[in-house]
């Protein structure tokens, strides 16, 4: 199968490779948003529709502040806007790696919103620059009509066991997450995952490389299973849930026996034209009732503890157990420091 590289999406905004650029901000900016609006970057599609319906719309009704959506971006674009003093975005949805890297480089504004929050309710507290509003689970998906109990892998070691569970696999062509899965499959204890033993991870991946289809996009992690092009896939809990809804196609199953947990961070770029409105929005987003509305639709894990009890039983069925000792929280700070070095090696490994 032709090798593919991952595309930019809400879950794959990568840390920019460029260095820190000088910060120059003009007093007036040619931002499209008005003083009673704010702009958030998001990837579009069904997630944005759900976010708009459950969060942005009600926020506008309550505050009068209109929410405008713009395409997702990488750190290089943020730097370029800051260099020219024309920052167009107020809130950026960015992957954990990008958030950690941008914070380290000083690209984001400080977020003093603690007084606006019930900190005791939050499982992940805001940092000086980053607000985590939920998390999502990465694990194994399959077609339950083709593979019943005991006929499919449920953890990463079994996913790498071609003898016990023969067949094609699907994985994302990105090192962050993939190397962690390889090490867990190879028997590394959770406490010893970081710093990653990169050589050992690649050696483990070699065992299944010839049986792997590398998905160009996140939707392919389910569509390839639905069409029978692969047997088992590394995919996401909310995407598998969507296959069990009206119009979702072939319904798939998802294993919660072992998952990678990825945070969903939000940041405010330095020079954002409507910082105060952005802070109001972030505080609104972390309210338990707002979190529950959003995660009922997206089936991701809210950062608000109270929100969990407010969510529907059906939605909670599709959430990972955050106390499961088999689960690994992906270390964004590690990847912020190491992504630039590991990414070229991973891409070269895919091509050989």
PDB file of C-alpha atoms in Angstrom, residues 166-317:
ATOM      1  CA  UNK A 166      -3.951 -12.678  11.881  1.00  0.00           C
ATOM      2  CA  UNK A 167      -5.129 -10.004   9.493  1.00  0.00           C
ATOM      3  CA  UNK A 168      -4.514  -6.481   8.264  1.00  0.00           C
ATOM      4  CA  UNK A 169      -4.116  -3.596  10.701  1.00  0.00           C
ATOM      5  CA  UNK A 170      -4.683   0.143  10.316  1.00  0.00           C
ATOM      6  CA  UNK A 171      -2.576   2.726  12.145  1.00  0.00           C
ATOM      7  CA  UNK A 172      -1.961   6.478  11.896  1.00  0.00           C
ATOM      8  CA  UNK A 173       1.322   7.516  10.228  1.00  0.00           C
ATOM      9  CA  UNK A 174       2.472   9.709  13.093  1.00  0.00           C
ATOM     10  CA  UNK A 175       5.063   8.859  15.746  1.00  0.00           C
ATOM     11  CA  UNK A 176       3.230  10.393  18.716  1.00  0.00           C
ATOM     12  CA  UNK A 177       0.936   7.669  19.940  1.00  0.00           C
ATOM     13  CA  UNK A 178       2.223   5.035  17.533  1.00  0.00           C
ATOM     14  CA  UNK A 179       5.551   4.628  19.333  1.00  0.00           C
ATOM     15  CA  UNK A 180       3.814   4.462  22.705  1.00  0.00           C
ATOM     16  CA  UNK A 181       1.527   1.706  21.416  1.00  0.00           C
ATOM     17  CA  UNK A 182       4.526  -0.233  20.102  1.00  0.00           C
ATOM     18  CA  UNK A 183       6.307  -0.047  23.444  1.00  0.00           C
ATOM     19  CA  UNK A 184       3.221  -1.068  25.416  1.00  0.00           C
ATOM     20  CA  UNK A 185       2.771  -3.974  22.989  1.00  0.00           C
ATOM     21  CA  UNK A 186       6.396  -4.939  23.575  1.00  0.00           C
ATOM     22  CA  UNK A 187       5.854  -5.227  27.325  1.00  0.00           C
ATOM     23  CA  UNK A 188       7.177  -1.892  28.605  1.00  0.00           C
ATOM     24  CA  UNK A 189       5.466  -0.886  31.855  1.00  0.00           C
ATOM     25  CA  UNK A 190       3.457   2.318  31.856  1.00  0.00           C
ATOM     26  CA  UNK A 191       5.767   3.937  34.390  1.00  0.00           C
ATOM     27  CA  UNK A 192       8.739   3.290  32.091  1.00  0.00           C
ATOM     28  CA  UNK A 193       7.247   4.548  28.799  1.00  0.00           C
ATOM     29  CA  UNK A 194       8.775   8.043  29.019  1.00  0.00           C
ATOM     30  CA  UNK A 195      11.328   8.927  27.886  1.00  0.00           C
ATOM     31  CA  UNK A 196      10.553   6.710  24.904  1.00  0.00           C
ATOM     32  CA  UNK A 197      12.985   3.989  23.903  1.00  0.00           C
ATOM     33  CA  UNK A 198      12.667   4.936  20.244  1.00  0.00           C
ATOM     34  CA  UNK A 199      14.911   2.157  18.933  1.00  0.00           C
ATOM     35  CA  UNK A 200      12.877  -0.472  20.771  1.00  0.00           C
ATOM     36  CA  UNK A 201       9.631   1.026  19.470  1.00  0.00           C
ATOM     37  CA  UNK A 202      10.757   0.830  15.848  1.00  0.00           C
ATOM     38  CA  UNK A 203      11.956  -2.734  16.373  1.00  0.00           C
ATOM     39  CA  UNK A 204       8.515  -3.663  17.715  1.00  0.00           C
ATOM     40  CA  UNK A 205       6.782  -1.949  14.798  1.00  0.00           C
ATOM     41  CA  UNK A 206       8.865  -3.971  12.346  1.00  0.00           C
ATOM     42  CA  UNK A 207       7.010  -7.094  13.538  1.00  0.00           C
ATOM     43  CA  UNK A 208       3.720  -5.901  12.047  1.00  0.00           C
ATOM     44  CA  UNK A 209       4.841  -3.366   9.425  1.00  0.00           C
ATOM     45  CA  UNK A 210       4.007  -5.600   6.452  1.00  0.00           C
ATOM     46  CA  UNK A 211       0.459  -6.037   7.783  1.00  0.00           C
ATOM     47  CA  UNK A 212      -0.266  -2.349   8.381  1.00  0.00           C
ATOM     48  CA  UNK A 213      -2.242   0.099   6.247  1.00  0.00           C
ATOM     49  CA  UNK A 214      -1.268   3.658   7.195  1.00  0.00           C
ATOM     50  CA  UNK A 215      -4.373   5.825   7.220  1.00  0.00           C
ATOM     51  CA  UNK A 216      -4.158   9.269   5.646  1.00  0.00           C
ATOM     52  CA  UNK A 217      -7.006  10.659   7.745  1.00  0.00           C
ATOM     53  CA  UNK A 218      -8.724   9.882  11.044  1.00  0.00           C
ATOM     54  CA  UNK A 219     -12.018   8.898   9.310  1.00  0.00           C
ATOM     55  CA  UNK A 220     -10.138   6.145   7.474  1.00  0.00           C
ATOM     56  CA  UNK A 221      -9.426   4.463  10.805  1.00  0.00           C
ATOM     57  CA  UNK A 222     -13.058   3.340  10.782  1.00  0.00           C
ATOM     58  CA  UNK A 223     -13.908   3.328   7.070  1.00  0.00           C
ATOM     59  CA  UNK A 224     -11.179   0.805   6.220  1.00  0.00           C
ATOM     60  CA  UNK A 225     -12.641  -1.587   8.793  1.00  0.00           C
ATOM     61  CA  UNK A 226     -16.172  -0.998   7.547  1.00  0.00           C
ATOM     62  CA  UNK A 227     -15.181  -1.822   3.962  1.00  0.00           C
ATOM     63  CA  UNK A 228     -13.182  -4.881   5.018  1.00  0.00           C
ATOM     64  CA  UNK A 229      -9.861  -3.509   3.765  1.00  0.00           C
ATOM     65  CA  UNK A 230      -8.402  -4.062   7.234  1.00  0.00           C
ATOM     66  CA  UNK A 231      -9.466  -6.324  10.074  1.00  0.00           C
ATOM     67  CA  UNK A 232      -8.448  -4.277  13.116  1.00  0.00           C
ATOM     68  CA  UNK A 233      -7.680  -0.603  13.518  1.00  0.00           C
ATOM     69  CA  UNK A 234      -6.112   1.830  15.940  1.00  0.00           C
ATOM     70  CA  UNK A 235      -8.916   4.370  16.081  1.00  0.00           C
ATOM     71  CA  UNK A 236     -10.885   6.645  18.427  1.00  0.00           C
ATOM     72  CA  UNK A 237     -13.819   6.003  20.746  1.00  0.00           C
ATOM     73  CA  UNK A 238     -16.008   8.806  19.393  1.00  0.00           C
ATOM     74  CA  UNK A 239     -15.475   7.739  15.781  1.00  0.00           C
ATOM     75  CA  UNK A 240     -16.487   4.163  16.559  1.00  0.00           C
ATOM     76  CA  UNK A 241     -19.519   5.429  18.466  1.00  0.00           C
ATOM     77  CA  UNK A 242     -20.566   7.378  15.360  1.00  0.00           C
ATOM     78  CA  UNK A 243     -20.684   4.134  13.355  1.00  0.00           C
ATOM     79  CA  UNK A 244     -23.382   2.894  15.737  1.00  0.00           C
ATOM     80  CA  UNK A 245     -25.612   5.889  15.049  1.00  0.00           C
ATOM     81  CA  UNK A 246     -28.034   6.540  12.207  1.00  0.00           C
ATOM     82  CA  UNK A 247     -26.146   6.952   8.948  1.00  0.00           C
ATOM     83  CA  UNK A 248     -22.904   5.651  10.447  1.00  0.00           C
ATOM     84  CA  UNK A 249     -22.580   2.678   8.132  1.00  0.00           C
ATOM     85  CA  UNK A 250     -21.338  -0.678   9.402  1.00  0.00           C
ATOM     86  CA  UNK A 251     -21.435  -0.535  13.233  1.00  0.00           C
ATOM     87  CA  UNK A 252     -18.063  -1.217  14.810  1.00  0.00           C
ATOM     88  CA  UNK A 253     -16.896  -2.135  18.320  1.00  0.00           C
ATOM     89  CA  UNK A 254     -14.170  -0.502  20.414  1.00  0.00           C
ATOM     90  CA  UNK A 255     -12.022  -1.917  23.200  1.00  0.00           C
ATOM     91  CA  UNK A 256     -11.702  -0.013  26.471  1.00  0.00           C
ATOM     92  CA  UNK A 257      -9.362  -2.618  27.966  1.00  0.00           C
ATOM     93  CA  UNK A 258      -6.358  -0.470  27.049  1.00  0.00           C
ATOM     94  CA  UNK A 259      -6.290   3.040  25.620  1.00  0.00           C
ATOM     95  CA  UNK A 260      -4.061   5.990  24.976  1.00  0.00           C
ATOM     96  CA  UNK A 261      -5.624   9.149  26.407  1.00  0.00           C
ATOM     97  CA  UNK A 262      -5.017  12.364  24.478  1.00  0.00           C
ATOM     98  CA  UNK A 263      -5.836  15.787  25.952  1.00  0.00           C
ATOM     99  CA  UNK A 264      -7.757  18.402  23.971  1.00  0.00           C
ATOM    100  CA  UNK A 265      -6.153  21.774  24.769  1.00  0.00           C
ATOM    101  CA  UNK A 266      -7.162  25.347  23.932  1.00  0.00           C
ATOM    102  CA  UNK A 267      -4.821  28.340  23.868  1.00  0.00           C
ATOM    103  CA  UNK A 268      -5.077  32.087  23.293  1.00  0.00           C
ATOM    104  CA  UNK A 269      -2.319  33.357  20.955  1.00  0.00           C
ATOM    105  CA  UNK A 270      -0.398  36.440  21.986  1.00  0.00           C
ATOM    106  CA  UNK A 271      -1.917  39.372  20.156  1.00  0.00           C
ATOM    107  CA  UNK A 272      -5.424  37.861  20.090  1.00  0.00           C
ATOM    108  CA  UNK A 273      -7.812  40.737  19.268  1.00  0.00           C
ATOM    109  CA  UNK A 274     -10.477  39.731  21.803  1.00  0.00           C
ATOM    110  CA  UNK A 275      -8.634  38.233  24.752  1.00  0.00           C
ATOM    111  CA  UNK A 276     -11.273  39.151  27.360  1.00  0.00           C
ATOM    112  CA  UNK A 277     -14.060  37.569  25.294  1.00  0.00           C
ATOM    113  CA  UNK A 278     -11.854  34.494  24.833  1.00  0.00           C
ATOM    114  CA  UNK A 279     -11.407  34.176  28.603  1.00  0.00           C
ATOM    115  CA  UNK A 280     -15.176  34.407  29.093  1.00  0.00           C
ATOM    116  CA  UNK A 281     -15.662  31.658  26.514  1.00  0.00           C
ATOM    117  CA  UNK A 282     -13.088  29.359  28.114  1.00  0.00           C
ATOM    118  CA  UNK A 283     -14.708  29.774  31.522  1.00  0.00           C
ATOM    119  CA  UNK A 284     -18.121  29.088  29.975  1.00  0.00           C
ATOM    120  CA  UNK A 285     -16.830  25.948  28.249  1.00  0.00           C
ATOM    121  CA  UNK A 286     -15.632  24.492  31.570  1.00  0.00           C
ATOM    122  CA  UNK A 287     -19.026  24.782  33.265  1.00  0.00           C
ATOM    123  CA  UNK A 288     -20.358  21.302  34.146  1.00  0.00           C
ATOM    124  CA  UNK A 289     -23.659  21.703  32.297  1.00  0.00           C
ATOM    125  CA  UNK A 290     -21.899  22.988  29.166  1.00  0.00           C
ATOM    126  CA  UNK A 291     -19.355  20.175  29.292  1.00  0.00           C
ATOM    127  CA  UNK A 292     -22.158  17.629  29.642  1.00  0.00           C
ATOM    128  CA  UNK A 293     -24.003  19.032  26.602  1.00  0.00           C
ATOM    129  CA  UNK A 294     -20.875  18.898  24.477  1.00  0.00           C
ATOM    130  CA  UNK A 295     -19.676  15.469  25.521  1.00  0.00           C
ATOM    131  CA  UNK A 296     -23.140  13.940  25.201  1.00  0.00           C
ATOM    132  CA  UNK A 297     -22.761  14.707  21.510  1.00  0.00           C
ATOM    133  CA  UNK A 298     -19.059  14.025  21.013  1.00  0.00           C
ATOM    134  CA  UNK A 299     -18.539  11.107  23.442  1.00  0.00           C
ATOM    135  CA  UNK A 300     -15.310  12.501  24.791  1.00  0.00           C
ATOM    136  CA  UNK A 301     -14.330  12.684  28.435  1.00  0.00           C
ATOM    137  CA  UNK A 302     -15.106  16.028  30.089  1.00  0.00           C
ATOM    138  CA  UNK A 303     -12.603  17.703  32.366  1.00  0.00           C
ATOM    139  CA  UNK A 304     -15.479  18.626  34.689  1.00  0.00           C
ATOM    140  CA  UNK A 305     -16.138  15.883  37.235  1.00  0.00           C
ATOM    141  CA  UNK A 306     -19.743  16.990  37.723  1.00  0.00           C
ATOM    142  CA  UNK A 307     -20.342  16.842  33.973  1.00  0.00           C
ATOM    143  CA  UNK A 308     -19.801  13.089  33.999  1.00  0.00           C
ATOM    144  CA  UNK A 309     -22.818  12.615  36.249  1.00  0.00           C
ATOM    145  CA  UNK A 310     -24.911  14.853  33.991  1.00  0.00           C
ATOM    146  CA  UNK A 311     -24.158  12.976  30.788  1.00  0.00           C
ATOM    147  CA  UNK A 312     -26.548  10.421  29.354  1.00  0.00           C
ATOM    148  CA  UNK A 313     -26.053   6.738  30.129  1.00  0.00           C
ATOM    149  CA  UNK A 314     -25.560   6.044  26.427  1.00  0.00           C
ATOM    150  CA  UNK A 315     -22.777   8.626  26.123  1.00  0.00           C
ATOM    151  CA  UNK A 316     -21.000   7.378  29.244  1.00  0.00           C
ATOM    152  CA  UNK A 317     -20.912   3.863  27.760  1.00  0.00           C
TER     153      UNK A 317
END
